[in-house]
Short mmCIF file of C-alpha atoms and ligand atoms in Angstrom, two decimals:
data_model
loop_
_atom_site.label_atom_id
_atom_site.label_comp_id
_atom_site.label_asym_id
_atom_site.label_seq_id
_atom_site.Cartn_x
_atom_site.Cartn_y
_atom_site.Cartn_z
CA MET F 1 -10.11 -0.51 18.70
CA THR F 2 -10.73 0.29 14.52
CA GLN F 3 -13.93 -1.15 13.25
CA THR F 4 -12.54 -3.09 10.18
CA ASN F 5 -15.37 -2.82 7.77
CA GLN F 6 -16.14 1.02 8.05
CA GLN F 7 -15.77 2.95 5.50
CA ARG F 8 -12.18 5.18 5.40
CA VAL F 9 -11.30 8.40 4.54
CA LEU F 10 -8.73 9.71 2.43
CA GLY F 11 -7.74 11.77 4.71
CA ALA F 12 -8.87 15.44 4.50
CA SER F 13 -9.31 15.66 1.44
CA GLY F 14 -13.49 14.07 1.37
CA LEU F 15 -12.84 11.20 -0.89
CA GLU F 16 -14.90 8.19 0.68
CA ILE F 17 -13.57 4.55 -0.17
CA SER F 18 -13.86 0.72 0.82
CA PRO F 19 -11.44 0.34 4.40
CA LEU F 20 -8.90 -2.59 1.82
CA GLY F 21 -7.75 -1.09 -1.94
CA LEU F 22 -6.18 -3.12 -4.23
CA GLY F 23 -3.00 -3.00 -5.75
CA THR F 24 -2.23 -3.99 -8.97
CA ASN F 25 1.52 -3.74 -8.96
CA ARG F 26 1.83 -7.56 -10.37
CA TRP F 27 -0.92 -7.26 -13.46
CA GLY F 28 0.56 -7.76 -16.92
CA VAL F 29 3.67 -8.97 -15.22
CA LYS F 30 3.83 -12.75 -16.79
CA ARG F 31 3.67 -12.16 -21.08
CA GLY F 32 0.30 -13.56 -21.82
CA GLN F 33 -1.42 -12.64 -18.75
CA ASP F 34 -4.39 -14.08 -18.39
CA VAL F 35 -6.83 -10.31 -19.01
CA ALA F 36 -9.96 -12.33 -18.46
CA SER F 37 -8.79 -13.24 -14.68
CA ILE F 38 -7.46 -9.98 -14.02
CA PHE F 39 -11.57 -9.27 -14.95
CA GLN F 40 -12.62 -11.54 -12.79
CA THR F 41 -10.13 -9.97 -9.93
CA PHE F 42 -11.59 -6.64 -10.33
CA GLN F 43 -15.39 -7.49 -10.35
CA THR F 44 -14.57 -9.66 -7.77
CA ALA F 45 -13.26 -6.51 -5.55
CA LEU F 46 -16.38 -4.52 -6.80
CA ASP F 47 -19.41 -6.93 -6.21
CA ALA F 48 -17.89 -6.68 -2.73
CA ASP F 49 -17.65 -2.82 -2.42
CA LEU F 50 -13.75 -2.57 -2.74
CA THR F 51 -13.62 0.16 -4.90
CA PHE F 52 -9.85 1.33 -4.15
CA PHE F 53 -7.71 0.53 -6.90
CA ASP F 54 -3.76 1.18 -6.46
CA THR F 55 -1.30 1.63 -9.78
CA ALA F 56 1.81 3.55 -10.83
CA GLU F 57 2.70 4.72 -14.47
CA VAL F 58 6.12 2.51 -13.90
CA TYR F 59 4.38 -0.56 -12.92
CA THR F 60 4.46 -4.01 -15.40
CA GLY F 61 5.78 -0.44 -18.05
CA GLY F 62 2.36 1.56 -17.79
CA GLU F 63 0.80 -2.06 -18.47
CA SER F 64 -0.76 -2.15 -14.88
CA GLU F 65 -2.80 1.45 -15.77
CA ARG F 66 -3.86 0.16 -19.03
CA LEU F 67 -5.48 -2.80 -17.75
CA LEU F 68 -7.18 -1.28 -14.82
CA GLY F 69 -8.45 1.14 -17.34
CA GLU F 70 -9.68 -1.86 -19.50
CA CYS F 71 -11.31 -3.49 -16.51
CA ILE F 72 -13.01 0.20 -16.00
CA GLY F 73 -14.08 0.81 -19.04
CA ARG F 74 -16.03 -2.43 -19.46
CA ASP F 75 -17.49 -2.80 -15.81
CA LYS F 76 -18.49 1.02 -16.21
CA ARG F 77 -19.40 0.66 -12.20
CA PRO F 78 -17.98 3.98 -10.19
CA VAL F 79 -14.28 3.44 -8.70
CA VAL F 80 -11.45 5.60 -7.20
CA VAL F 81 -7.87 5.38 -8.79
CA ALA F 82 -4.58 6.17 -7.53
CA SER F 83 -1.50 6.58 -9.78
CA LYS F 84 1.89 7.87 -8.86
CA PHE F 85 3.73 10.40 -10.65
CA ALA F 86 7.82 8.75 -10.72
CA PRO F 87 10.46 11.59 -10.48
CA LEU F 88 12.19 9.41 -12.38
CA PRO F 89 16.72 10.61 -12.44
CA ASN F 90 16.36 11.79 -16.17
CA ARG F 91 12.87 14.42 -14.80
CA LEU F 92 14.33 17.66 -13.67
CA SER F 93 10.94 19.70 -14.51
CA PRO F 94 8.51 19.55 -12.65
CA HIS F 95 6.44 20.56 -15.63
CA ALA F 96 7.26 16.46 -16.18
CA LEU F 97 4.34 15.63 -13.57
CA MET F 98 1.72 16.88 -16.45
CA ASP F 99 3.01 14.98 -19.11
CA ALA F 100 3.30 11.67 -17.21
CA LEU F 101 0.23 12.66 -15.81
CA ASP F 102 -1.43 12.82 -19.36
CA ALA F 103 0.22 9.51 -20.21
CA SER F 104 -1.53 8.11 -17.45
CA LEU F 105 -4.90 9.29 -17.80
CA SER F 106 -4.58 8.33 -21.28
CA ARG F 107 -4.15 4.64 -20.41
CA LEU F 108 -6.14 4.65 -17.72
CA ASN F 109 -8.84 5.72 -20.28
CA ILE F 110 -10.08 8.56 -17.62
CA GLU F 111 -10.95 11.95 -17.48
CA THR F 112 -9.52 12.67 -13.60
CA ILE F 113 -7.58 10.24 -11.22
CA ASP F 114 -8.93 10.53 -8.09
CA LEU F 115 -5.73 10.31 -5.46
CA TYR F 116 -2.43 11.02 -7.64
CA HIS F 117 0.96 10.61 -5.96
CA VAL F 118 4.49 11.26 -5.91
CA HIS F 119 6.10 7.81 -5.82
CA TRP F 120 9.34 8.63 -4.03
CA PRO F 121 10.80 11.50 -2.39
CA TYR F 122 14.57 11.04 -3.70
CA THR F 123 14.70 13.84 -6.58
CA LEU F 124 16.38 16.78 -7.84
CA MET F 125 12.92 18.46 -8.11
CA ARG F 126 11.87 20.46 -5.03
CA VAL F 127 8.81 19.42 -2.96
CA ASP F 128 7.47 22.51 -3.20
CA ALA F 129 7.84 22.79 -7.11
CA LEU F 130 6.15 19.32 -7.14
CA MET F 131 2.98 20.42 -4.73
CA ASP F 132 2.46 23.45 -6.79
CA MET F 133 2.52 21.28 -9.92
CA MET F 134 -0.03 18.85 -7.98
CA ALA F 135 -2.29 22.25 -7.25
CA LEU F 136 -2.38 22.88 -10.93
CA ALA F 137 -3.10 19.63 -11.52
CA VAL F 138 -6.14 19.71 -9.26
CA ARG F 139 -7.11 23.30 -10.70
CA ILE F 140 -7.81 21.90 -14.14
CA GLY F 141 -9.64 19.37 -13.21
CA LYS F 142 -6.96 15.95 -14.38
CA ILE F 143 -7.04 14.78 -10.60
CA ARG F 144 -8.83 15.06 -7.49
CA ALA F 145 -6.51 14.72 -4.77
CA VAL F 146 -3.00 14.94 -3.54
CA GLY F 147 -1.23 12.19 -2.08
CA VAL F 148 2.80 11.32 -1.48
CA SER F 149 4.89 8.01 -1.41
CA ASN F 150 7.29 6.87 0.80
CA PHE F 151 8.08 10.15 2.42
CA SER F 152 9.21 10.94 6.22
CA ALA F 153 7.35 12.75 8.19
CA ARG F 154 9.02 16.09 7.46
CA GLN F 155 9.13 15.66 4.31
CA MET F 156 5.18 15.12 4.24
CA ARG F 157 4.51 18.20 6.18
CA GLN F 158 6.19 20.13 4.02
CA ALA F 159 4.20 18.69 1.34
CA ALA F 160 1.14 19.14 3.32
CA ALA F 161 2.51 22.41 3.86
CA ARG F 162 2.69 23.93 0.55
CA LEU F 163 -0.56 22.75 -0.96
CA ALA F 164 -2.02 24.57 2.35
CA ARG F 165 -1.15 27.57 0.06
CA TYR F 166 -3.71 26.43 -2.08
CA ASP F 167 -6.55 24.98 0.33
CA ILE F 168 -5.84 21.57 -0.68
CA PRO F 169 -4.97 19.05 2.32
CA LEU F 170 -2.37 16.17 1.24
CA ALA F 171 -4.58 13.43 1.21
CA SER F 172 -2.24 10.28 1.89
CA ASN F 173 1.13 8.70 2.16
CA GLU F 174 2.07 5.06 0.81
CA VAL F 175 4.40 3.46 2.72
CA HIS F 176 5.20 0.25 3.53
CA TYR F 177 3.10 -0.87 7.21
CA SER F 178 3.15 -4.95 7.94
CA LEU F 179 3.60 -7.04 10.61
CA LEU F 180 6.97 -7.50 9.44
CA HIS F 181 7.86 -4.36 8.35
CA ARG F 182 6.45 -1.24 11.90
CA ARG F 183 8.91 0.90 10.65
CA PRO F 184 6.37 4.07 10.48
CA GLU F 185 4.82 3.18 14.04
CA VAL F 186 8.43 5.17 15.16
CA ASP F 187 9.58 7.00 12.22
CA GLY F 188 6.73 9.57 13.48
CA VAL F 189 5.08 9.04 10.09
CA LEU F 190 1.41 7.27 11.36
CA GLU F 191 2.02 10.09 14.10
CA ALA F 192 1.99 12.63 11.39
CA CYS F 193 -0.95 11.16 9.50
CA ARG F 194 -2.92 11.63 12.75
CA GLU F 195 -2.08 14.70 13.61
CA LEU F 196 -3.12 15.79 10.22
CA ASN F 197 -5.61 13.75 9.29
CA ILE F 198 -4.06 11.70 6.25
CA ALA F 199 -4.35 8.29 5.37
CA LEU F 200 -1.62 6.05 5.69
CA ILE F 201 -1.98 3.69 2.23
CA ALA F 202 -0.03 0.24 3.75
CA TYR F 203 1.81 -1.08 0.66
CA ARG F 204 2.80 -4.27 1.33
CA PRO F 205 0.39 -5.65 3.70
CA LEU F 206 0.75 -9.04 3.65
CA GLU F 207 4.65 -9.20 2.49
CA GLY F 208 4.86 -10.15 -0.46
CA GLY F 209 2.91 -13.55 0.62
CA TYR F 210 5.11 -14.45 3.40
CA LEU F 211 2.03 -13.24 6.17
CA ASN F 212 0.04 -16.06 4.42
CA GLY F 213 3.43 -19.02 4.49
CA GLN F 214 3.90 -18.74 1.09
CA GLU F 215 8.08 -17.66 0.07
CA PRO F 216 7.73 -13.29 -0.54
CA VAL F 217 7.40 -12.95 -4.11
CA ARG F 218 9.54 -9.76 -5.36
CA SER F 219 8.18 -6.73 -6.14
CA ALA F 220 7.13 -6.19 -9.42
CA ALA F 221 7.95 -2.33 -8.54
CA PRO F 222 10.82 -0.27 -9.16
CA ALA F 223 14.10 -0.88 -6.65
CA SER F 224 13.15 2.58 -5.23
CA ASP F 225 9.70 0.77 -4.85
CA ARG F 226 11.53 -1.86 -2.76
CA SER F 227 13.65 0.38 -1.27
CA THR F 228 12.18 -0.30 2.51
CA THR F 229 11.34 -4.15 1.87
CA ALA F 230 13.01 -6.59 3.72
CA PRO F 231 14.43 -9.45 1.24
CA ALA F 232 14.38 -12.67 2.16
CA SER F 233 17.86 -13.12 2.59
CA HIS F 234 17.70 -10.57 5.19
CA ALA F 235 15.61 -13.15 7.72
CA ARG F 236 18.49 -15.91 7.61
CA THR F 237 20.81 -15.64 10.31
CA GLY F 238 24.53 -15.67 10.77
CA PHE F 239 26.88 -18.73 9.50
CA LEU F 240 28.46 -19.89 12.75
CA PRO F 241 25.78 -20.44 15.71
CA MET F 242 28.17 -19.60 18.17
CA LEU F 243 28.13 -16.25 17.78
CA ARG F 244 24.39 -16.08 17.79
CA LYS F 245 23.34 -14.00 20.13
CA LYS F 246 21.18 -15.27 23.47
CA GLY F 247 17.25 -15.58 22.10
CA PRO F 248 15.22 -15.94 19.18
CA THR F 249 17.28 -15.48 15.90
CA ARG F 250 14.99 -13.02 13.11
CA GLN F 251 14.19 -16.50 11.32
CA GLU F 252 12.92 -18.16 14.27
CA GLN F 253 11.34 -14.95 15.53
CA LYS F 254 9.49 -14.96 12.09
CA THR F 255 8.56 -18.76 12.23
CA ILE F 256 6.82 -17.53 15.87
CA LEU F 257 4.98 -14.97 14.29
CA GLN F 258 3.64 -17.32 11.60
CA ALA F 259 2.71 -20.39 13.59
CA ARG F 260 0.67 -17.28 15.81
CA LEU F 261 -0.94 -16.23 12.78
CA ASN F 262 -1.93 -19.76 11.56
CA GLU F 263 -3.12 -20.46 15.69
CA ILE F 264 -5.39 -17.43 15.38
CA ALA F 265 -6.80 -18.00 11.70
CA GLN F 266 -7.44 -21.57 12.84
CA ALA F 267 -9.25 -20.66 15.58
CA HIS F 268 -11.44 -18.14 13.73
CA GLN F 269 -11.93 -20.11 10.53
CA LYS F 270 -10.08 -17.51 8.31
CA THR F 271 -6.83 -17.30 6.75
CA ALA F 272 -2.81 -16.11 7.74
CA SER F 273 -3.37 -13.34 5.55
CA GLN F 274 -6.84 -12.15 6.83
CA VAL F 275 -5.48 -12.33 10.26
CA ALA F 276 -2.49 -10.06 8.67
CA LEU F 277 -4.49 -7.67 7.70
CA ASN F 278 -6.89 -7.35 10.33
CA TRP F 279 -3.98 -6.03 12.43
CA LEU F 280 -3.35 -3.10 10.30
CA LEU F 281 -6.84 -2.51 9.64
CA GLN F 282 -7.94 -2.55 13.49
CA ARG F 283 -5.04 -0.50 14.82
CA ASP F 284 -6.17 3.18 12.86
CA GLU F 285 -9.20 4.43 10.71
CA HIS F 286 -6.24 6.25 9.17
CA ILE F 287 -4.67 3.20 7.42
CA ILE F 288 -5.84 1.77 4.45
CA PRO F 289 -4.06 -1.63 3.21
CA ILE F 290 -4.05 -2.46 -0.37
CA PRO F 291 -3.04 -6.25 -0.74
CA GLY F 292 -1.69 -6.94 -4.39
CA SER F 293 -3.58 -9.27 -5.87
CA THR F 294 -3.69 -10.98 -9.28
CA SER F 295 -6.57 -13.57 -8.26
CA PRO F 296 -9.97 -13.97 -7.75
CA ALA F 297 -10.10 -16.08 -4.97
CA HIS F 298 -7.16 -14.08 -3.26
CA ILE F 299 -8.85 -10.99 -3.24
CA ALA F 300 -12.17 -12.66 -2.00
CA ASP F 301 -9.94 -14.02 0.86
CA ASN F 302 -8.79 -11.03 1.34
CA LEU F 303 -12.23 -9.20 1.41
CA SER F 304 -13.09 -11.66 4.26
CA ALA F 305 -11.20 -9.89 6.33
CA LEU F 306 -13.69 -7.07 6.83
CA THR F 307 -15.91 -9.67 8.22
CA TRP F 308 -14.70 -10.60 11.25
CA HIS F 309 -12.11 -8.88 14.19
CA LEU F 310 -9.52 -10.10 15.97
CA SER F 311 -10.20 -9.24 20.49
CA GLN F 312 -8.41 -7.30 22.35
CA ASP F 313 -5.85 -9.92 23.36
CA GLU F 314 -5.30 -11.45 19.95
CA PHE F 315 -4.62 -7.85 18.30
CA GLU F 316 -1.62 -7.34 21.63
CA GLU F 317 -0.06 -10.65 21.07
CA LEU F 318 0.49 -10.02 17.67
CA ASP F 319 1.56 -7.03 18.24
CA GLN F 320 4.22 -8.79 20.96
CA ALA F 321 5.01 -11.71 18.76
CA SER F 322 6.01 -9.14 15.91
CA LEU F 323 7.77 -5.98 18.18
CA SER F 324 11.30 -6.96 16.47
CA TRP F 325 9.89 -5.79 13.76
CA LYS F 326 8.81 -2.13 15.33
CA ARG F 327 11.97 -0.43 14.39
N1 NAP X 26 3.68 2.95 -3.46
C1 NAP X 26 5.12 2.12 -3.37
O1 NAP X 26 6.46 2.35 -3.19
C2 NAP X 26 4.85 0.95 -3.60
C3 NAP X 26 5.79 -0.38 -2.90
C4 NAP X 26 5.24 -1.33 -3.36
C5 NAP X 26 3.68 -2.18 -3.60
N2 NAP X 26 3.46 -0.72 -3.77
C6 NAP X 26 1.35 -0.98 -3.97
O2 NAP X 26 1.33 -1.75 -2.73
C7 NAP X 26 0.23 -3.19 -3.39
C8 NAP X 26 0.83 -4.66 -2.33
O3 NAP X 26 1.97 -4.72 -2.61
P1 NAP X 26 2.60 -5.83 -2.79
O4 NAP X 26 1.90 -6.64 -3.91
O5 NAP X 26 4.27 -5.60 -3.03
O6 NAP X 26 2.55 -7.21 -1.98
P2 NAP X 26 1.44 -7.62 -0.79
O7 NAP X 26 0.25 -7.33 -1.03
O8 NAP X 26 1.98 -7.71 0.66
O9 NAP X 26 1.52 -9.05 -1.49
C9 NAP X 26 1.19 -9.31 -2.85
C10 NAP X 26 1.30 -11.18 -3.38
O10 NAP X 26 0.76 -11.74 -1.75
C11 NAP X 26 0.14 -12.55 -2.61
N3 NAP X 26 -1.81 -12.21 -2.25
C12 NAP X 26 -2.55 -11.83 -2.58
N4 NAP X 26 -3.41 -12.21 -1.57
C13 NAP X 26 -3.38 -13.09 -0.81
C14 NAP X 26 -3.52 -14.48 -0.34
N5 NAP X 26 -5.19 -13.99 0.59
N6 NAP X 26 -3.19 -15.49 0.15
C15 NAP X 26 -2.47 -15.89 -0.51
N7 NAP X 26 -1.87 -14.94 -0.81
C16 NAP X 26 -2.00 -13.60 -1.52
C17 NAP X 26 -0.26 -12.15 -4.15
O11 NAP X 26 -0.27 -13.06 -5.31
P3 NAP X 26 -1.32 -12.92 -6.32
O12 NAP X 26 -0.75 -12.21 -7.26
O13 NAP X 26 -1.52 -14.63 -6.72
O14 NAP X 26 -2.85 -12.81 -5.76
C18 NAP X 26 1.09 -11.84 -4.33
O15 NAP X 26 1.60 -12.31 -4.79
C19 NAP X 26 1.12 -2.92 -4.53
O16 NAP X 26 0.17 -3.89 -5.41
C20 NAP X 26 1.18 -1.82 -5.27
O17 NAP X 26 0.46 -1.17 -5.61
C21 NAP X 26 3.40 0.67 -3.97
#
């Protein structure tokens, strides 16, 4: 199993980052959100050597990028910033990517974005044309590495092949991956990441807080961001008990998984969130979970996941307890 605390590399890009990143899609979500607390969250992360921050132009209408830029400007320590281009339906020319990139750079108040993703593959623009534009952005120094997000294995292979023409590796595919969403293990994405040496950035690794025993929050991300996110209502069982299939319902399976997370957490005197993050971190060195947080206490908690390990037995028990989400 992979060590939890070892530095990770963004695929073949050579960019070294912390094993955990910090998701910022709720930064600025509440009107009048406490900016001091956001800055404290940022500093708590950096103090513990978490240097990788994930944002996107569409998060909180640009507020997430702006707040992250403000934190970077105030603190001044080096960070690795990932942002994303949204291929919105009204963006029909790949040249829109360069305009969007300039706007992101301006909100972040930096000259180069370390990792720039195409946020989702659903667009009339061709993947090849988008990758040509990404290659140009690398050449003129506006980005360091190229990533994709929510891409299938076939789509990421296509993007990687196009970038290879420019001698640029595809650095990452950012996809939904947690104990309650194990599709990357079966849809070929994790396998392609291993084969092509591409980082798998795992978004929504705590299932919006559910894996810490809380009710899941709705993602602040756009609808396309949420496309693979199972809403809480999916957990509810059928109306008529007599029509229920034999065996535990989905909700019962979730409860069993949650109980097991809590037991393992208690045995290590840690939290269920840390257990859920370690299960991802220990699976493969290509996986980089990016729990979202607006709270210094939560980010400190998540960072403690890097100080201990699940035993092989605990890892396998969690694998078994979440088998029905591996599909
Ligand atoms: N590429 C994409 O399409 C896409 C889609 C969705 C998300 N993302 C990225 O992935 C990141 C993570 O996803 P997400 O934020 O939707 O879901 P998540 O990381 O699974 O969960 C975030 C929620 O968990 C809470 N939380 C965090 N750490 C906690 C802890 N130790 N104990 C208890 N609660 C904790 C947070 O609350 P507090 O805010 O109070 O800390 C927040 O409500 C996003 O921020 C975004 O950067 C990308």
